[in-house]
Coordinates of N, CA and C and ligand atoms in Angstrom, one line a residue:
M6 N 0.8 -1.2 0.0 CA 0.0 0.0 0.0 C 0.9 1.3 0.0
I7 N 0.6 2.2 -0.9 CA 1.4 3.4 -1.0 C 0.5 4.6 -0.5
I8 N 1.0 5.3 0.5 CA 0.3 6.4 1.1 C 1.1 7.7 0.8
T9 N 0.5 8.7 0.2 CA 1.3 9.9 -0.1 C 0.8 11.0 0.9
I10 N 1.7 11.8 1.3 CA 1.3 12.9 2.2 C 2.0 14.2 1.6
D11 N 1.1 15.0 1.1 CA 1.6 16.2 0.5 C 1.0 17.4 1.2
G12 N 1.5 18.6 0.8 CA 1.0 19.8 1.4 C 2.1 20.9 1.5
P13 N 1.6 22.1 1.8 CA 2.6 23.2 2.0 C 3.4 23.1 3.2
A14 N 4.4 24.0 3.3 CA 5.3 24.1 4.5 C 4.6 24.3 5.8
G15 N 5.0 23.6 6.8 CA 4.4 23.9 8.1 C 3.1 23.2 8.5
T16 N 2.7 22.2 7.7 CA 1.5 21.5 8.0 C 1.7 20.3 8.8
G17 N 3.0 20.0 9.1 CA 3.3 18.8 10.0 C 3.5 17.6 9.2
K18 N 3.7 17.7 7.9 CA 3.8 16.5 7.0 C 4.9 15.5 7.5
S19 N 6.0 16.0 7.9 CA 7.1 15.1 8.2 C 6.8 14.3 9.5
T20 N 6.3 15.1 10.5 CA 5.9 14.4 11.8 C 4.8 13.4 11.6
V21 N 3.8 13.8 10.8 CA 2.6 13.0 10.6 C 3.1 11.7 9.8
S22 N 4.0 11.9 8.8 CA 4.4 10.8 8.0 C 5.2 9.8 8.9
R23 N 6.1 10.3 9.8 CA 6.9 9.5 10.6 C 6.0 8.7 11.6
L24 N 5.0 9.4 12.2 CA 4.2 8.7 13.2 C 3.3 7.6 12.5
L25 N 2.8 8.0 11.4 CA 1.9 7.1 10.6 C 2.7 5.9 10.2
A26 N 3.9 6.1 9.7 CA 4.7 5.0 9.2 C 5.1 4.1 10.4
E27 N 5.3 4.6 11.6 CA 5.6 3.8 12.7 C 4.4 2.9 13.1
R28 N 3.2 3.5 13.0 CA 2.0 2.7 13.3 C 1.9 1.6 12.3
L29 N 2.2 1.8 11.1 CA 1.9 0.8 10.0 C 3.1 -0.1 9.8
S30 N 4.2 0.2 10.5 CA 5.5 -0.4 10.2 C 5.9 -0.4 8.8
Y31 N 5.8 0.8 8.2 CA 6.2 1.1 6.8 C 7.4 2.0 6.9
P32 N 8.2 2.0 5.8 CA 9.3 3.0 5.7 C 8.7 4.3 5.2
V33 N 9.4 5.4 5.4 CA 9.0 6.7 4.9 C 10.0 7.2 3.8
I34 N 9.5 7.7 2.8 CA 10.4 8.5 1.8 C 10.1 9.9 2.0
Y35 N 11.1 10.7 2.5 CA 11.0 12.1 2.6 C 11.6 12.7 1.3
S36 N 10.7 13.1 0.4 CA 11.2 13.5 -0.9 C 12.1 14.7 -0.9
G37 N 11.8 15.6 0.0 CA 12.5 16.9 0.2 C 14.0 16.6 0.4
L38 N 14.3 15.5 1.1 CA 15.6 15.1 1.4 C 16.4 14.8 0.1
Y39 N 15.8 14.4 -0.9 CA 16.5 14.1 -2.1 C 16.9 15.3 -2.9
Y40 N 16.0 16.3 -2.8 CA 16.3 17.7 -3.4 C 17.4 18.3 -2.6
R41 N 17.4 18.1 -1.3 CA 18.5 18.6 -0.4 C 19.8 17.9 -0.7
A42 N 19.7 16.6 -0.9 CA 20.9 15.8 -1.2 C 21.6 16.3 -2.5
I43 N 20.8 16.5 -3.5 CA 21.4 17.0 -4.8 C 22.0 18.3 -4.6
A44 N 21.3 19.2 -3.9 CA 21.8 20.6 -3.7 C 23.1 20.5 -2.9
A45 N 23.2 19.7 -1.8 CA 24.4 19.6 -1.0 C 25.5 19.0 -1.8
Y46 N 25.2 18.1 -2.6 CA 26.3 17.5 -3.5 C 26.9 18.5 -4.4
L47 N 26.0 19.3 -5.1 CA 26.5 20.3 -6.0 C 27.4 21.3 -5.3
I48 N 27.0 21.7 -4.1 CA 27.8 22.7 -3.4 C 29.1 22.1 -2.9
Q49 N 29.0 20.9 -2.3 CA 30.2 20.2 -1.8 C 31.2 19.9 -2.9
E50 N 30.7 19.4 -4.0 CA 31.7 19.0 -5.1 C 32.0 20.2 -6.0
E51 N 31.5 21.4 -5.7 CA 31.6 22.6 -6.5 C 31.3 22.3 -7.9
L52 N 30.1 21.8 -8.1 CA 29.6 21.5 -9.5 C 28.6 22.5 -9.9
L53 N 28.5 22.8 -11.2 CA 27.5 23.7 -11.7 C 26.2 23.1 -11.9
V54 N 25.1 23.9 -11.8 CA 23.8 23.4 -12.0 C 23.6 23.2 -13.5
Q55 N 23.9 22.0 -14.0 CA 23.8 21.8 -15.4 C 23.1 20.5 -15.7
V56 N 22.5 20.4 -16.8 CA 21.7 19.2 -17.1 C 22.6 17.9 -17.1
E57 N 23.8 18.1 -17.7 CA 24.7 16.9 -17.7 C 25.1 16.5 -16.3
V58 N 25.3 17.4 -15.5 CA 25.8 17.1 -14.1 C 24.6 16.4 -13.4
I59 N 23.4 16.8 -13.5 CA 22.3 16.2 -12.9 C 22.1 14.8 -13.4
K60 N 22.2 14.7 -14.8 CA 22.0 13.4 -15.4 C 23.1 12.4 -15.0
A61 N 24.2 12.9 -14.6 CA 25.3 12.0 -14.2 C 25.2 11.5 -12.8
I62 N 24.2 11.9 -12.1 CA 23.9 11.4 -10.7 C 23.4 10.0 -10.9
E63 N 24.1 9.0 -10.5 CA 23.7 7.6 -10.6 C 22.9 7.1 -9.5
N64 N 23.3 7.6 -8.3 CA 22.5 7.1 -7.1 C 22.5 8.1 -6.0
I65 N 21.3 8.1 -5.3 CA 21.1 8.9 -4.1 C 20.7 7.9 -3.1
V66 N 21.6 7.7 -2.1 CA 21.2 6.6 -1.1 C 20.9 7.3 0.2
V67 N 19.6 7.2 0.6 CA 19.2 7.7 1.9 C 19.0 6.6 2.9
K68 N 19.9 6.5 3.8 CA 19.7 5.5 4.9 C 18.9 6.1 6.0
S69 N 19.1 7.4 6.3 CA 18.3 8.1 7.3 C 18.6 9.6 7.0
D70 N 17.9 10.5 7.7 CA 18.2 11.9 7.4 C 19.6 12.3 7.9
K71 N 20.3 11.3 8.5 CA 21.7 11.6 8.9 C 22.7 10.8 8.1
E72 N 22.2 10.1 7.2 CA 23.1 9.3 6.4 C 22.7 9.3 4.9
V73 N 23.2 10.2 4.2 CA 22.8 10.4 2.8 C 24.0 10.5 1.9
K74 N 24.0 9.7 0.8 CA 25.2 9.7 -0.1 C 24.7 10.0 -1.5
V75 N 25.4 10.8 -2.3 CA 25.1 11.0 -3.7 C 26.3 10.6 -4.5
N76 N 26.1 9.8 -5.4 CA 27.3 9.2 -6.2 C 28.4 8.8 -5.3
G77 N 28.1 8.2 -4.1 CA 29.1 7.7 -3.2 C 29.7 8.8 -2.3
K78 N 29.3 10.1 -2.5 CA 29.8 11.1 -1.6 C 28.9 11.4 -0.5
D79 N 29.4 11.4 0.7 CA 28.6 11.7 1.9 C 28.2 13.1 2.0
V80 N 26.9 13.4 2.0 CA 26.5 14.8 2.1 C 25.7 15.1 3.3
S81 N 25.7 14.1 4.2 CA 24.8 14.2 5.4 C 24.8 15.4 6.2
S82 N 26.0 15.9 6.4 CA 26.2 17.0 7.4 C 25.7 18.4 6.9
Q83 N 25.5 18.5 5.6 CA 25.1 19.8 5.0 C 23.6 19.9 4.7
L84 N 22.8 18.8 4.9 CA 21.5 18.8 4.4 C 20.6 19.9 4.9
R85 N 20.8 20.4 6.1 CA 20.0 21.5 6.6 C 20.6 22.9 6.6
A86 N 21.8 23.0 5.9 CA 22.5 24.3 5.9 C 21.6 25.3 5.1
P87 N 21.7 26.6 5.5 CA 20.8 27.5 4.8 C 21.1 27.6 3.3
E88 N 22.4 27.4 2.8 CA 22.6 27.5 1.4 C 22.0 26.3 0.7
V89 N 21.9 25.2 1.4 CA 21.3 24.0 0.8 C 19.8 24.2 0.7
D90 N 19.3 24.8 1.8 CA 17.8 25.2 1.8 C 17.5 26.0 0.5
R91 N 18.3 27.0 0.3 CA 18.0 27.9 -0.8 C 18.2 27.2 -2.2
L92 N 19.3 26.5 -2.3 CA 19.6 25.8 -3.6 C 18.6 24.7 -3.9
S93 N 18.2 24.0 -2.8 CA 17.2 22.9 -3.1 C 15.9 23.4 -3.6
S94 N 15.5 24.6 -3.0 CA 14.3 25.2 -3.5 C 14.4 25.6 -5.0
K95 N 15.6 26.2 -5.3 CA 15.8 26.7 -6.7 C 15.9 25.5 -7.7
I96 N 16.6 24.5 -7.3 CA 16.8 23.4 -8.3 C 15.5 22.5 -8.4
S97 N 14.6 22.6 -7.4 CA 13.4 21.8 -7.4 C 12.5 22.4 -8.5
Q98 N 12.8 23.5 -9.1 CA 12.0 24.1 -10.2 C 12.5 23.5 -11.6
L99 N 13.6 22.8 -11.6 CA 14.1 22.3 -12.9 C 13.6 20.9 -13.2
L100 N 13.2 20.8 -14.5 CA 12.6 19.5 -14.9 C 13.6 18.3 -14.7
V101 N 14.8 18.6 -15.1 CA 15.8 17.5 -15.1 C 16.0 17.0 -13.6
V102 N 15.9 17.9 -12.7 CA 16.1 17.6 -11.3 C 14.8 16.8 -10.8
R103 N 13.7 17.3 -11.2 CA 12.4 16.6 -10.7 C 12.3 15.2 -11.3
E104 N 12.8 15.1 -12.6 CA 12.7 13.8 -13.2 C 13.7 12.8 -12.5
K105 N 14.9 13.3 -12.2 CA 15.9 12.5 -11.5 C 15.3 12.0 -10.1
V106 N 14.8 13.0 -9.3 CA 14.3 12.6 -8.0 C 13.1 11.6 -8.1
G107 N 12.2 11.9 -9.1 CA 11.1 11.0 -9.3 C 11.6 9.6 -9.6
E108 N 12.5 9.5 -10.5 CA 13.1 8.2 -11.0 C 13.7 7.5 -9.8
V109 N 14.5 8.2 -9.0 CA 15.2 7.5 -7.9 C 14.2 7.0 -6.8
I110 N 13.2 7.9 -6.6 CA 12.2 7.5 -5.5 C 11.3 6.3 -6.0
K111 N 11.0 6.3 -7.3 CA 10.1 5.2 -7.8 C 10.9 3.9 -7.7
K112 N 12.2 4.0 -8.0 CA 13.0 2.8 -7.9 C 13.1 2.3 -6.5
E113 N 13.4 3.2 -5.6 CA 13.4 2.9 -4.2 C 12.1 2.2 -3.7
A114 N 11.0 2.8 -4.1 CA 9.7 2.3 -3.7 C 9.5 0.8 -4.0
K115 N 10.1 0.4 -5.1 CA 10.0 -1.0 -5.5 C 10.4 -2.0 -4.5
N116 N 11.3 -1.5 -3.6 CA 11.8 -2.4 -2.5 C 10.8 -2.8 -1.4
Y117 N 9.7 -2.0 -1.4 CA 8.8 -2.1 -0.3 C 7.3 -2.5 -0.7
E118 N 6.7 -3.2 0.2 CA 5.3 -3.6 -0.1 C 4.4 -2.4 0.3
G119 N 4.8 -1.7 1.4 CA 4.0 -0.6 1.9 C 5.0 0.6 2.1
L120 N 4.4 1.8 2.0 CA 5.3 2.9 2.0 C 4.5 4.2 2.3
V121 N 5.2 5.1 3.0 CA 4.6 6.5 3.2 C 5.6 7.4 2.4
A122 N 5.0 8.2 1.5 CA 5.9 9.1 0.7 C 5.5 10.5 0.9
E123 N 6.4 11.3 1.4 CA 6.0 12.7 1.9 C 6.7 13.7 1.0
G124 N 5.9 14.8 0.7 CA 6.5 15.8 -0.2 C 5.5 16.9 -0.7
R125 N 5.7 17.2 -1.9 CA 4.8 18.2 -2.5 C 4.0 17.6 -3.7
D126 N 4.6 16.6 -4.4 CA 4.0 16.1 -5.6 C 4.0 14.6 -5.6
M127 N 4.0 14.0 -4.4 CA 4.0 12.5 -4.3 C 2.8 11.9 -4.9
G128 N 1.6 12.5 -4.5 CA 0.3 12.0 -5.0 C 0.0 12.5 -6.4
S129 N 0.4 13.8 -6.7 CA 0.0 14.3 -8.0 C 0.9 13.9 -9.2
V130 N 2.1 13.5 -8.9 CA 3.0 13.2 -10.0 C 3.7 11.8 -9.8
V131 N 4.4 11.7 -8.7 CA 5.3 10.5 -8.6 C 4.5 9.2 -8.4
F132 N 3.6 9.2 -7.5 CA 2.8 8.0 -7.2 C 1.3 8.3 -7.6
K133 N 1.1 8.5 -8.8 CA -0.3 8.9 -9.3 C -1.3 7.8 -8.9
D134 N -0.8 6.5 -8.7 CA -1.8 5.4 -8.4 C -1.7 5.1 -6.9
A135 N -1.3 6.0 -6.1 CA -1.2 5.7 -4.7 C -2.5 5.2 -4.1
D136 N -2.5 4.4 -3.1 CA -3.8 3.9 -2.5 C -4.5 4.9 -1.7
L137 N -3.7 5.8 -1.1 CA -4.3 7.0 -0.4 C -3.4 8.2 -0.6
K138 N -4.1 9.3 -1.1 CA -3.3 10.5 -1.3 C -3.8 11.5 -0.2
V139 N -3.0 11.8 0.8 CA -3.4 12.7 1.8 C -2.8 14.1 1.4
Y140 N -3.7 15.1 1.6 CA -3.2 16.5 1.4 C -3.5 17.2 2.7
L141 N -2.3 17.6 3.4 CA -2.5 18.3 4.7 C -2.4 19.8 4.4
D142 N -3.3 20.5 5.1 CA -3.3 22.0 4.9 C -3.4 22.6 6.3
A143 N -3.2 23.9 6.4 CA -3.5 24.7 7.6 C -3.5 26.1 7.2
S144 N -4.0 27.0 8.1 CA -4.0 28.4 7.7 C -2.6 28.9 7.7
L145 N -2.3 30.0 7.0 CA -1.0 30.5 6.9 C -0.4 30.9 8.2
S146 N -1.3 31.6 9.1 CA -0.8 32.0 10.4 C -0.5 30.9 11.3
E147 N -1.2 29.8 11.2 CA -1.0 28.6 12.0 C 0.3 28.0 11.6
R148 N 0.5 27.9 10.3 CA 1.7 27.2 9.8 C 3.0 28.0 10.2
A149 N 2.8 29.3 10.1 CA 4.0 30.2 10.5 C 4.3 30.0 12.0
H150 N 3.2 30.0 12.8 CA 3.3 29.8 14.2 C 4.1 28.5 14.5
R151 N 3.7 27.4 13.9 CA 4.3 26.1 14.1 C 5.8 26.2 13.7
R152 N 6.1 26.7 12.6 CA 7.5 26.8 12.1 C 8.3 27.6 13.1
Y153 N 7.7 28.7 13.5 CA 8.4 29.6 14.5 C 8.7 28.9 15.8
L154 N 7.8 28.1 16.3 CA 8.0 27.4 17.5 C 9.1 26.3 17.3
E155 N 9.1 25.7 16.1 CA 10.1 24.7 15.8 C 11.5 25.3 15.8
D156 N 11.6 26.5 15.3 CA 12.9 27.1 15.0 C 13.4 28.0 16.2
V157 N 12.5 28.1 17.2 CA 12.8 29.0 18.3 C 14.2 28.8 18.9
G158 N 14.6 27.5 19.1 CA 15.9 27.2 19.6 C 17.0 27.7 18.8
E159 N 16.8 27.8 17.5 CA 17.8 28.2 16.6 C 17.9 29.8 16.5
G160 N 16.8 30.4 17.1 CA 16.8 31.8 17.3 C 17.0 32.7 16.0
N161 N 16.6 32.2 14.9 CA 16.8 32.9 13.6 C 15.9 34.1 13.3
L162 N 14.6 33.7 13.1 CA 13.7 34.7 12.6 C 12.6 35.0 13.6
N163 N 12.0 36.2 13.5 CA 10.8 36.5 14.4 C 9.6 36.0 13.6
L164 N 8.4 36.0 14.3 CA 7.2 35.4 13.8 C 6.8 36.1 12.4
D165 N 6.9 37.4 12.3 CA 6.6 38.1 11.1 C 7.5 37.6 9.9
E166 N 8.7 37.4 10.2 CA 9.7 37.0 9.2 C 9.4 35.6 8.7
V167 N 9.1 34.7 9.7 CA 8.7 33.3 9.4 C 7.5 33.3 8.5
L168 N 6.5 34.2 8.8 CA 5.3 34.2 8.0 C 5.6 34.7 6.6
A169 N 6.4 35.7 6.5 CA 6.8 36.2 5.1 C 7.5 35.1 4.3
E170 N 8.4 34.3 5.0 CA 9.1 33.3 4.3 C 8.2 32.2 3.8
I171 N 7.2 31.8 4.7 CA 6.2 30.8 4.3 C 5.3 31.2 3.2
R172 N 4.9 32.5 3.2 CA 4.1 33.0 2.1 C 4.9 33.0 0.8
K173 N 6.1 33.3 0.9 CA 7.0 33.3 -0.3 C 7.1 31.9 -0.9
R174 N 7.4 30.9 0.1 CA 7.5 29.5 -0.3 C 6.2 29.0 -0.9
D175 N 5.1 29.4 -0.3 CA 3.8 29.0 -0.9 C 3.7 29.4 -2.3
E176 N 4.0 30.7 -2.6 CA 3.9 31.2 -3.9 C 4.8 30.4 -4.9
E177 N 6.0 30.2 -4.4 CA 7.0 29.5 -5.3 C 6.5 28.1 -5.6
D178 N 6.1 27.4 -4.5 CA 5.6 26.0 -4.7 C 4.4 25.9 -5.6
S179 N 3.4 26.8 -5.4 CA 2.2 26.7 -6.2 C 2.2 27.3 -7.6
Q180 N 3.2 28.2 -7.8 CA 3.2 28.8 -9.1 C 4.3 28.3 -10.0
R181 N 5.1 27.4 -9.5 CA 6.2 26.9 -10.5 C 5.5 26.1 -11.6
K182 N 6.2 26.2 -12.8 CA 5.6 25.6 -14.0 C 5.6 24.1 -13.9
I183 N 6.6 23.5 -13.3 CA 6.7 22.0 -13.3 C 6.3 21.5 -12.0
S184 N 5.3 20.6 -12.0 CA 4.9 19.9 -10.7 C 4.5 21.0 -9.6
P185 N 3.7 21.9 -9.9 CA 3.3 22.9 -8.8 C 2.6 22.1 -7.7
L186 N 2.6 22.7 -6.5 CA 1.8 22.1 -5.4 C 0.3 22.2 -5.7
I187 N -0.3 21.1 -5.9 CA -1.8 21.1 -6.2 C -2.5 20.1 -5.3
I188 N -3.8 20.3 -5.1 CA -4.5 19.3 -4.4 C -5.1 18.3 -5.4
P189 N -4.6 17.1 -5.5 CA -5.1 16.1 -6.5 C -6.6 16.0 -6.3
S190 N -7.4 15.8 -7.4 CA -8.8 15.7 -7.2 C -9.3 14.5 -6.4
D191 N -8.4 13.5 -6.3 CA -8.8 12.3 -5.5 C -8.1 12.3 -4.1
A192 N -7.7 13.5 -3.7 CA -6.9 13.6 -2.4 C -7.9 13.5 -1.2
F193 N -7.4 13.0 -0.1 CA -8.1 13.1 1.2 C -7.5 14.3 1.9
Y194 N -8.3 15.4 1.8 CA -7.9 16.7 2.3 C -8.2 16.9 3.8
I195 N -7.1 17.3 4.5 CA -7.3 17.5 6.0 C -6.8 18.9 6.3
D196 N -7.7 19.7 6.9 CA -7.3 21.0 7.4 C -6.9 20.8 8.8
T197 N -5.6 20.9 9.1 CA -5.0 20.6 10.4 C -4.9 21.8 11.3
T198 N -5.5 23.0 10.9 CA -5.3 24.2 11.6 C -5.6 24.0 13.1
E199 N -6.7 23.3 13.4 CA -7.2 23.2 14.8 C -6.9 21.8 15.3
M200 N -6.0 21.1 14.7 CA -5.8 19.7 15.1 C -4.4 19.5 15.7
E201 N -4.3 18.5 16.6 CA -3.0 18.1 17.1 C -2.5 17.0 16.2
V202 N -1.2 16.8 16.2 CA -0.5 15.9 15.3 C -1.2 14.5 15.4
N203 N -1.4 14.1 16.7 CA -1.9 12.7 16.9 C -3.3 12.5 16.4
Q204 N -4.1 13.6 16.4 CA -5.4 13.5 15.8 C -5.4 13.3 14.3
V205 N -4.4 14.0 13.7 CA -4.3 13.9 12.2 C -3.9 12.5 11.9
V206 N -3.0 11.9 12.7 CA -2.5 10.5 12.4 C -3.7 9.6 12.6
E207 N -4.5 9.9 13.6 CA -5.7 9.0 13.9 C -6.7 9.1 12.7
V208 N -6.9 10.3 12.2 CA -7.9 10.4 11.1 C -7.4 9.6 9.9
I209 N -6.1 9.7 9.6 CA -5.5 9.0 8.4 C -5.6 7.5 8.7
T210 N -5.3 7.1 9.9 CA -5.3 5.6 10.2 C -6.7 5.1 10.0
N211 N -7.7 5.9 10.5 CA -9.1 5.4 10.3 C -9.5 5.3 8.8
K212 N -9.0 6.2 8.0 CA -9.3 6.2 6.6 C -8.6 5.0 6.0
I213 N -7.4 4.6 6.4 CA -6.7 3.4 5.9 C -7.5 2.2 6.2
T214 N -8.0 2.1 7.5 CA -8.8 1.0 7.9 C -10.0 0.8 7.0
Q215 N -10.7 2.0 6.7 CA -11.9 1.9 5.9 C -11.6 1.4 4.5
L216 N -10.4 1.9 4.0 CA -10.0 1.4 2.6 C -9.7 -0.1 2.6
K217 N -9.1 -0.6 3.7 CA -8.7 -2.0 3.8 C -10.0 -2.8 3.8
V218 N -11.0 -2.3 4.6 CA -12.3 -3.1 4.7 C -12.9 -3.1 3.4
K219 N -13.0 -2.0 2.7 CA -13.6 -1.9 1.4 C -12.9 -2.9 0.4
G220 N -11.5 -2.8 0.5 CA -10.7 -3.7 -0.4 C -10.9 -5.2 -0.2
S221 N -11.3 -5.5 1.1 CA -11.4 -7.0 1.3 C -12.8 -7.5 1.1
R222 N -13.7 -6.5 0.7 CA -15.1 -7.0 0.5 C -15.3 -7.7 -0.9
Ligands
DC314 O1 10.4 19.5 2.5 P1 11.8 20.1 2.4 O2 11.9 21.5 3.0 O3 12.9 19.2 2.9 O4 12.1 20.2 0.9 C1 13.3 20.8 0.3 C2 13.0 21.5 -1.0 O5 12.5 20.6 -2.0 C3 11.9 22.6 -0.8 O6 12.3 23.7 -1.4 C4 10.7 22.0 -1.6 C5 11.3 21.0 -2.5 N1 10.5 19.8 -2.7 C6 9.8 19.7 -3.9 O7 9.9 20.6 -4.8 N2 9.1 18.6 -4.2 C7 9.0 17.6 -3.2 N3 8.2 16.5 -3.5 C8 9.7 17.7 -2.0 C9 10.4 18.9 -1.8

């Protein structure tokens, strides 16, 4: 069973995916990590953002978010660096990069019977035939608030700045020409604005149970 979890920044996708996967004993593919891995590799190896360079990436091996290799080079320590943040966002707009990530993820998925795939286009592009396509949403102010609380320890931005960043990221994600963030017509839409993470996981788990019951009839 393939379950996709998509949605904009700050909706709790990663946490929900992790908790859901734990419940189901499924692995999770965090697709953002693959964009980050390519960006970190380009920076680390001082490579230009060129079609041939991206095409020459033969493997992206994600053992965990702390153990990632691209073409055999360990890029784990830089995945969350601000320059990787920026470059991953930029290169995620390129067709050659999106195709590469899609191809690597689909190949990886073949190893599993069940899987949770998290990102922006998992249900709309990469796993069009997923058994359940979850789309998580929340109001802009709630998402900014959550991100702000997450980052408080790092002491970078104030709430207004976080809100402006998220608004900008929303625009970029939903207006890019290739694989923009959309709500698939067959998505299971959840507005998480007023929900705790555990409630969200519960709602998705119930939906999966319903699907399984239906499937077994
Ligand atoms: O989810 P994240 O912040 O780790 O994602 C890193 C970047 O990759 C972010 O700019 C959005 C982009 N991304 C994407 O375009 N499509 C995906 N399926 C996942 C992430």
